[in-house]
């Protein structure tokens, strides 16, 4: 099925193909050209959009991309740079969670090891089988020697897994829960050119911009 867009990598015509994740935009010169892009229901390609976030892993700019699991934010060097950010259901920035420290203290409910985390009200122990098991143990129930040794372990664990801080290009910190729409860079919205074979000379063909943020809503 032909599409109106020109391939941004080689300039050839594009077409819609079916893959295991549904319809997508593909270069007609595939496999010589491997350009492909996800599309919305109307067949408009969902192109990555630049966002005002510096990648904490490689220091480059990041972009909002889409996958079959929904939108996510990755470095422009993705997938070589592995760091990705997810969005919550309302398309707000979600900070990556620090992996918990697994202890050898047993869950009072199911016997599985408890995870130690630092909360707002101090360290707390929750079952590693959460959400299957909601078992917890109060920090106070540990004796003093245990508390001391697990606190030391937790501090070492936190140093090994520092919590990332997301920053804009000007260095200001981005709080968790910031709507991604506030971080989109206007200049970063890319659009595919219409292939000359599909250009109508009289009326300008201008498909409405489909942004990933819109598609996520
Ligand atoms: Zn191509
Ligand atoms: Zn449990």
PDB file of C-alpha atoms and ligand atoms in Angstrom:
ATOM      1  CA  UNK A   1       0.000   0.000   0.000  1.00  0.00           C
ATOM      2  CA  UNK A   2       1.742   3.229  -1.116  1.00  0.00           C
ATOM      3  CA  UNK A   3       2.242   6.124   1.281  1.00  0.00           C
ATOM      4  CA  UNK A   4       2.664   9.791   0.362  1.00  0.00           C
ATOM      5  CA  UNK A   5       5.886  10.366   2.299  1.00  0.00           C
ATOM      6  CA  UNK A   6       9.412  10.444   0.980  1.00  0.00           C
ATOM      7  CA  UNK A   7      11.875   8.219   2.775  1.00  0.00           C
ATOM      8  CA  UNK A   8      14.020  10.528   4.963  1.00  0.00           C
ATOM      9  CA  UNK A   9      17.074   8.297   4.567  1.00  0.00           C
ATOM     10  CA  UNK A  10      17.155   7.742   0.802  1.00  0.00           C
ATOM     11  CA  UNK A  11      14.377   9.869  -0.723  1.00  0.00           C
ATOM     12  CA  UNK A  12      12.531   6.951  -2.299  1.00  0.00           C
ATOM     13  CA  UNK A  13       8.782   6.477  -2.010  1.00  0.00           C
ATOM     14  CA  UNK A  14       7.412   4.862   1.109  1.00  0.00           C
ATOM     15  CA  UNK A  15       4.668   2.357   1.674  1.00  0.00           C
ATOM     16  CA  UNK A  16       2.717   0.789   4.522  1.00  0.00           C
ATOM     17  CA  UNK A  17       3.654  -2.698   5.502  1.00  0.00           C
ATOM     18  CA  UNK A  18       2.378  -5.079   8.103  1.00  0.00           C
ATOM     19  CA  UNK A  19       4.715  -6.328  10.769  1.00  0.00           C
ATOM     20  CA  UNK A  20       4.107  -8.383  13.852  1.00  0.00           C
ATOM     21  CA  UNK A  21       3.221  -5.144  15.663  1.00  0.00           C
ATOM     22  CA  UNK A  22       0.771  -3.950  13.025  1.00  0.00           C
ATOM     23  CA  UNK A  23       1.005  -1.474  10.199  1.00  0.00           C
ATOM     24  CA  UNK A  24       4.067   0.724   9.867  1.00  0.00           C
ATOM     25  CA  UNK A  25       5.698   3.046   7.369  1.00  0.00           C
ATOM     26  CA  UNK A  26       8.516   1.493   5.408  1.00  0.00           C
ATOM     27  CA  UNK A  27      10.799   2.464   2.561  1.00  0.00           C
ATOM     28  CA  UNK A  28       9.853   0.922  -0.783  1.00  0.00           C
ATOM     29  CA  UNK A  29      13.536   0.132  -1.256  1.00  0.00           C
ATOM     30  CA  UNK A  30      13.506  -2.229   1.702  1.00  0.00           C
ATOM     31  CA  UNK A  31      15.712  -4.283   2.282  1.00  0.00           C
ATOM     32  CA  UNK A  32      18.255  -1.992   0.572  1.00  0.00           C
ATOM     33  CA  UNK A  33      16.990   0.832   2.771  1.00  0.00           C
ATOM     34  CA  UNK A  34      15.857  -0.100   6.260  1.00  0.00           C
ATOM     35  CA  UNK A  35      13.990   3.093   7.152  1.00  0.00           C
ATOM     36  CA  UNK A  36      10.817   2.383   9.107  1.00  0.00           C
ATOM     37  CA  UNK A  37       8.598   4.448  11.384  1.00  0.00           C
ATOM     38  CA  UNK A  38       5.606   3.703  13.591  1.00  0.00           C
ATOM     39  CA  UNK A  39       2.359   5.354  12.470  1.00  0.00           C
ATOM     40  CA  UNK A  40      -0.891   6.425  14.024  1.00  0.00           C
ATOM     41  CA  UNK A  41      -4.325   5.150  12.941  1.00  0.00           C
ATOM     42  CA  UNK A  42      -4.426   7.641  10.085  1.00  0.00           C
ATOM     43  CA  UNK A  43      -1.108   6.423   8.763  1.00  0.00           C
ATOM     44  CA  UNK A  44       0.786   9.547   9.836  1.00  0.00           C
ATOM     45  CA  UNK A  45       4.313   8.658  10.970  1.00  0.00           C
ATOM     46  CA  UNK A  46       5.092   9.190  14.637  1.00  0.00           C
ATOM     47  CA  UNK A  47       8.506  10.736  14.566  1.00  0.00           C
ATOM     48  CA  UNK A  48      10.766  11.216  17.541  1.00  0.00           C
ATOM     49  CA  UNK A  49      10.394  14.661  19.089  1.00  0.00           C
ATOM     50  CA  UNK A  50      13.204  16.457  20.838  1.00  0.00           C
ATOM     51  CA  UNK A  51      12.735  17.107  24.515  1.00  0.00           C
ATOM     52  CA  UNK A  52      14.599  19.442  26.842  1.00  0.00           C
ATOM     53  CA  UNK A  53      16.300  16.690  28.825  1.00  0.00           C
ATOM     54  CA  UNK A  54      19.979  15.845  28.906  1.00  0.00           C
ATOM     55  CA  UNK A  55      20.618  12.123  28.863  1.00  0.00           C
ATOM     56  CA  UNK A  56      22.231  11.258  32.233  1.00  0.00           C
ATOM     57  CA  UNK A  57      24.132   8.412  30.572  1.00  0.00           C
ATOM     58  CA  UNK A  58      25.768   9.999  27.534  1.00  0.00           C
ATOM     59  CA  UNK A  59      25.051  13.717  27.968  1.00  0.00           C
ATOM     60  CA  UNK A  60      23.321  14.088  24.605  1.00  0.00           C
ATOM     61  CA  UNK A  61      19.862  15.365  23.888  1.00  0.00           C
ATOM     62  CA  UNK A  62      16.897  13.097  24.341  1.00  0.00           C
ATOM     63  CA  UNK A  63      13.839  12.500  22.249  1.00  0.00           C
ATOM     64  CA  UNK A  64      10.336  11.232  22.745  1.00  0.00           C
ATOM     65  CA  UNK A  65       9.928   8.037  20.799  1.00  0.00           C
ATOM     66  CA  UNK A  66       7.159   5.545  20.486  1.00  0.00           C
ATOM     67  CA  UNK A  67       7.136   1.809  20.691  1.00  0.00           C
ATOM     68  CA  UNK A  68       4.400  -0.761  20.807  1.00  0.00           C
ATOM     69  CA  UNK A  69       4.566  -0.448  24.595  1.00  0.00           C
ATOM     70  CA  UNK A  70       3.816   3.252  24.343  1.00  0.00           C
ATOM     71  CA  UNK A  71       5.924   6.399  24.337  1.00  0.00           C
ATOM     72  CA  UNK A  72       9.304   6.590  26.017  1.00  0.00           C
ATOM     73  CA  UNK A  73      12.224   8.999  26.144  1.00  0.00           C
ATOM     74  CA  UNK A  74      15.659   7.987  24.990  1.00  0.00           C
ATOM     75  CA  UNK A  75      18.956   9.557  23.991  1.00  0.00           C
ATOM     76  CA  UNK A  76      19.367  10.513  20.351  1.00  0.00           C
ATOM     77  CA  UNK A  77      22.058   7.817  20.448  1.00  0.00           C
ATOM     78  CA  UNK A  78      19.506   5.161  21.411  1.00  0.00           C
ATOM     79  CA  UNK A  79      19.785   2.154  21.189  1.00  0.00           C
ATOM     80  CA  UNK A  80      23.583   2.388  21.628  1.00  0.00           C
ATOM     81  CA  UNK A  81      22.794   4.361  24.785  1.00  0.00           C
ATOM     82  CA  UNK A  82      20.564   2.112  26.841  1.00  0.00           C
ATOM     83  CA  UNK A  83      19.160   4.632  29.324  1.00  0.00           C
ATOM     84  CA  UNK A  84      15.445   5.209  28.790  1.00  0.00           C
ATOM     85  CA  UNK A  85      12.790   7.105  30.697  1.00  0.00           C
ATOM     86  CA  UNK A  86       9.218   6.003  30.927  1.00  0.00           C
ATOM     87  CA  UNK A  87       6.103   8.084  31.217  1.00  0.00           C
ATOM     88  CA  UNK A  88       3.167   7.460  33.465  1.00  0.00           C
ATOM     89  CA  UNK A  89      -0.391   7.128  32.137  1.00  0.00           C
ATOM     90  CA  UNK A  90      -0.797  10.900  32.051  1.00  0.00           C
ATOM     91  CA  UNK A  91       2.428  11.318  30.026  1.00  0.00           C
ATOM     92  CA  UNK A  92       4.392  12.704  32.981  1.00  0.00           C
ATOM     93  CA  UNK A  93       8.073  11.979  33.497  1.00  0.00           C
ATOM     94  CA  UNK A  94       8.777   8.961  35.667  1.00  0.00           C
ATOM     95  CA  UNK A  95      12.158   8.745  37.337  1.00  0.00           C
ATOM     96  CA  UNK A  96      13.851   5.377  37.077  1.00  0.00           C
ATOM     97  CA  UNK A  97      13.498   3.468  40.312  1.00  0.00           C
ATOM     98  CA  UNK A  98      16.588   2.472  42.231  1.00  0.00           C
ATOM     99  CA  UNK A  99      16.811  -1.307  42.601  1.00  0.00           C
ATOM    100  CA  UNK A 100      15.992  -2.308  46.186  1.00  0.00           C
ATOM    101  CA  UNK A 101      18.473  -3.914  48.520  1.00  0.00           C
ATOM    102  CA  UNK A 102      17.533  -7.554  49.056  1.00  0.00           C
ATOM    103  CA  UNK A 103      18.103  -8.601  52.646  1.00  0.00           C
ATOM    104  CA  UNK A 104      18.278 -12.030  54.310  1.00  0.00           C
ATOM    105  CA  UNK A 105      15.434 -11.106  56.635  1.00  0.00           C
ATOM    106  CA  UNK A 106      12.404 -13.330  55.946  1.00  0.00           C
ATOM    107  CA  UNK A 107       8.977 -11.983  55.120  1.00  0.00           C
ATOM    108  CA  UNK A 108       6.711 -12.662  58.148  1.00  0.00           C
ATOM    109  CA  UNK A 109       3.907 -13.639  55.750  1.00  0.00           C
ATOM    110  CA  UNK A 110       5.496 -15.814  53.064  1.00  0.00           C
ATOM    111  CA  UNK A 111       9.130 -16.350  54.058  1.00  0.00           C
ATOM    112  CA  UNK A 112      10.582 -14.698  50.966  1.00  0.00           C
ATOM    113  CA  UNK A 113      13.430 -12.237  51.522  1.00  0.00           C
ATOM    114  CA  UNK A 114      12.454  -8.687  52.407  1.00  0.00           C
ATOM    115  CA  UNK A 115      13.654  -5.692  50.416  1.00  0.00           C
ATOM    116  CA  UNK A 116      15.111  -2.740  52.233  1.00  0.00           C
ATOM    117  CA  UNK A 117      14.270   0.725  50.967  1.00  0.00           C
ATOM    118  CA  UNK A 118      14.671   4.214  52.257  1.00  0.00           C
ATOM    119  CA  UNK A 119      11.362   5.965  52.573  1.00  0.00           C
ATOM    120  CA  UNK A 120      10.347   9.406  53.704  1.00  0.00           C
ATOM    121  CA  UNK A 121       9.955   8.109  57.251  1.00  0.00           C
ATOM    122  CA  UNK A 122      13.177   6.151  57.299  1.00  0.00           C
ATOM    123  CA  UNK A 123      14.185   2.684  56.172  1.00  0.00           C
ATOM    124  CA  UNK A 124      11.490   0.080  55.748  1.00  0.00           C
ATOM    125  CA  UNK A 125      11.257  -3.582  54.849  1.00  0.00           C
ATOM    126  CA  UNK A 126       8.770  -4.882  52.312  1.00  0.00           C
ATOM    127  CA  UNK A 127       8.328  -8.312  50.787  1.00  0.00           C
ATOM    128  CA  UNK A 128      10.351  -8.928  47.611  1.00  0.00           C
ATOM    129  CA  UNK A 129       7.294 -10.743  46.218  1.00  0.00           C
ATOM    130  CA  UNK A 130       5.258  -7.541  46.236  1.00  0.00           C
ATOM    131  CA  UNK A 131       2.572  -7.098  44.858  1.00  0.00           C
ATOM    132  CA  UNK A 132       1.819 -10.813  45.237  1.00  0.00           C
ATOM    133  CA  UNK A 133       2.640 -10.602  48.925  1.00  0.00           C
ATOM    134  CA  UNK A 134       2.133  -7.437  50.928  1.00  0.00           C
ATOM    135  CA  UNK A 135       4.148  -8.614  53.911  1.00  0.00           C
ATOM    136  CA  UNK A 136       6.192  -6.003  55.761  1.00  0.00           C
ATOM    137  CA  UNK A 137       8.355  -5.836  58.826  1.00  0.00           C
ATOM    138  CA  UNK A 138       8.784  -2.786  60.971  1.00  0.00           C
ATOM    139  CA  UNK A 139      12.335  -1.469  61.072  1.00  0.00           C
ATOM    140  CA  UNK A 140      12.056  -1.280  64.860  1.00  0.00           C
ATOM    141  CA  UNK A 141      11.565  -5.049  65.020  1.00  0.00           C
ATOM    142  CA  UNK A 142      15.179  -5.541  63.963  1.00  0.00           C
ATOM    143  CA  UNK A 143      17.646  -5.515  66.844  1.00  0.00           C
ATOM    144  CA  UNK A 144      20.163  -2.725  67.049  1.00  0.00           C
ATOM    145  CA  UNK A 145      23.055  -4.709  65.581  1.00  0.00           C
ATOM    146  CA  UNK A 146      20.887  -5.699  62.588  1.00  0.00           C
ATOM    147  CA  UNK A 147      19.704  -2.142  62.087  1.00  0.00           C
ATOM    148  CA  UNK A 148      23.249  -0.893  62.100  1.00  0.00           C
ATOM    149  CA  UNK A 149      24.604  -3.456  59.658  1.00  0.00           C
ATOM    150  CA  UNK A 150      21.662  -3.066  57.233  1.00  0.00           C
ATOM    151  CA  UNK A 151      21.958   0.706  57.326  1.00  0.00           C
ATOM    152  CA  UNK A 152      25.625   0.433  56.380  1.00  0.00           C
ATOM    153  CA  UNK A 153      24.692  -1.975  53.572  1.00  0.00           C
ATOM    154  CA  UNK A 154      21.945   0.380  52.406  1.00  0.00           C
ATOM    155  CA  UNK A 155      24.327   3.323  52.272  1.00  0.00           C
ATOM    156  CA  UNK A 156      26.803   1.308  50.197  1.00  0.00           C
ATOM    157  CA  UNK A 157      23.950   0.174  47.933  1.00  0.00           C
ATOM    158  CA  UNK A 158      22.812   3.760  47.425  1.00  0.00           C
ATOM    159  CA  UNK A 159      26.327   4.821  46.503  1.00  0.00           C
ATOM    160  CA  UNK A 160      26.524   2.055  43.932  1.00  0.00           C
ATOM    161  CA  UNK A 161      23.099   2.919  42.532  1.00  0.00           C
ATOM    162  CA  UNK A 162      22.891   6.696  42.717  1.00  0.00           C
ATOM    163  CA  UNK A 163      19.525   8.151  42.000  1.00  0.00           C
ATOM    164  CA  UNK A 164      19.737   9.962  38.669  1.00  0.00           C
ATOM    165  CA  UNK A 165      18.820  13.577  38.486  1.00  0.00           C
ATOM    166  CA  UNK A 166      17.206  14.697  35.261  1.00  0.00           C
ATOM    167  CA  UNK A 167      18.213  18.093  34.021  1.00  0.00           C
ATOM    168  CA  UNK A 168      17.230  20.442  31.265  1.00  0.00           C
ATOM    169  CA  UNK A 169      19.877  21.705  28.876  1.00  0.00           C
ATOM    170  CA  UNK A 170      20.270  24.834  31.011  1.00  0.00           C
ATOM    171  CA  UNK A 171      21.102  22.624  33.982  1.00  0.00           C
ATOM    172  CA  UNK A 172      17.869  23.103  35.936  1.00  0.00           C
ATOM    173  CA  UNK A 173      16.485  20.010  37.602  1.00  0.00           C
ATOM    174  CA  UNK A 174      13.334  18.401  36.206  1.00  0.00           C
ATOM    175  CA  UNK A 175      11.065  17.265  39.041  1.00  0.00           C
ATOM    176  CA  UNK A 176       9.466  13.861  38.804  1.00  0.00           C
ATOM    177  CA  UNK A 177       5.958  14.076  37.381  1.00  0.00           C
ATOM    178  CA  UNK A 178       6.708  16.942  34.999  1.00  0.00           C
ATOM    179  CA  UNK A 179       4.341  16.633  32.015  1.00  0.00           C
ATOM    180  CA  UNK A 180       6.338  15.694  28.940  1.00  0.00           C
ATOM    181  CA  UNK A 181       4.418  18.357  27.000  1.00  0.00           C
ATOM    182  CA  UNK A 182       6.295  21.000  29.025  1.00  0.00           C
ATOM    183  CA  UNK A 183       9.591  19.565  27.860  1.00  0.00           C
ATOM    184  CA  UNK A 184       8.901  19.260  24.154  1.00  0.00           C
ATOM    185  CA  UNK A 185      11.079  21.496  22.047  1.00  0.00           C
ATOM    186  CA  UNK A 186       9.037  23.268  19.395  1.00  0.00           C
ATOM    187  CA  UNK A 187      11.900  23.159  16.930  1.00  0.00           C
ATOM    188  CA  UNK A 188      12.294  19.451  17.407  1.00  0.00           C
ATOM    189  CA  UNK A 189       9.021  18.402  15.824  1.00  0.00           C
ATOM    190  CA  UNK A 190      10.028  16.620  12.689  1.00  0.00           C
ATOM    191  CA  UNK A 191       7.785  16.048   9.733  1.00  0.00           C
ATOM    192  CA  UNK A 192       8.372  13.832   6.768  1.00  0.00           C
ATOM    193  CA  UNK A 193       8.470  15.432   3.346  1.00  0.00           C
ATOM    194  CA  UNK A 194       5.789  14.425   0.922  1.00  0.00           C
ATOM    195  CA  UNK A 195       7.317  12.481  -1.958  1.00  0.00           C
ATOM    196  CA  UNK A 196       7.221  14.477  -5.250  1.00  0.00           C
ATOM    197  CA  UNK A 197       5.131  11.740  -6.863  1.00  0.00           C
ATOM    198  CA  UNK A 198       2.390  12.463  -4.307  1.00  0.00           C
ATOM    199  CA  UNK A 199       2.591  16.238  -4.262  1.00  0.00           C
ATOM    200  CA  UNK A 200      -0.449  18.025  -5.600  1.00  0.00           C
ATOM    201  CA  UNK A 201       0.643  21.223  -7.354  1.00  0.00           C
ATOM    202  CA  UNK A 202      -2.563  23.189  -6.683  1.00  0.00           C
ATOM    203  CA  UNK A 203      -3.415  22.468  -3.073  1.00  0.00           C
ATOM    204  CA  UNK A 204      -0.621  22.127  -0.600  1.00  0.00           C
ATOM    205  CA  UNK A 205      -0.836  18.765   1.034  1.00  0.00           C
ATOM    206  CA  UNK A 206      -0.234  19.355   4.684  1.00  0.00           C
ATOM    207  CA  UNK A 207      -1.165  16.546   6.920  1.00  0.00           C
ATOM    208  CA  UNK A 208      -1.882  17.593  10.474  1.00  0.00           C
ATOM    209  CA  UNK A 209       1.048  17.036  12.730  1.00  0.00           C
ATOM    210  CA  UNK A 210       0.691  13.959  14.813  1.00  0.00           C
ATOM    211  CA  UNK A 211       2.785  14.119  17.890  1.00  0.00           C
ATOM    212  CA  UNK A 212       3.581  11.219  20.079  1.00  0.00           C
ATOM    213  CA  UNK A 213       2.271  13.124  23.064  1.00  0.00           C
ATOM    214  CA  UNK A 214      -1.116  13.374  21.348  1.00  0.00           C
ATOM    215  CA  UNK A 215      -1.094   9.722  20.446  1.00  0.00           C
ATOM    216  CA  UNK A 216      -0.410   8.852  24.046  1.00  0.00           C
ATOM    217  CA  UNK A 217      -3.561  10.561  25.227  1.00  0.00           C
TER     218      UNK A 217
HETATM  219 ZN1  LIG B   1      14.685   4.618   1.974  1.00  0.00          ZN
HETATM  220 ZN1  LIG B   2       5.983 -12.058  51.596  1.00  0.00          ZN
END
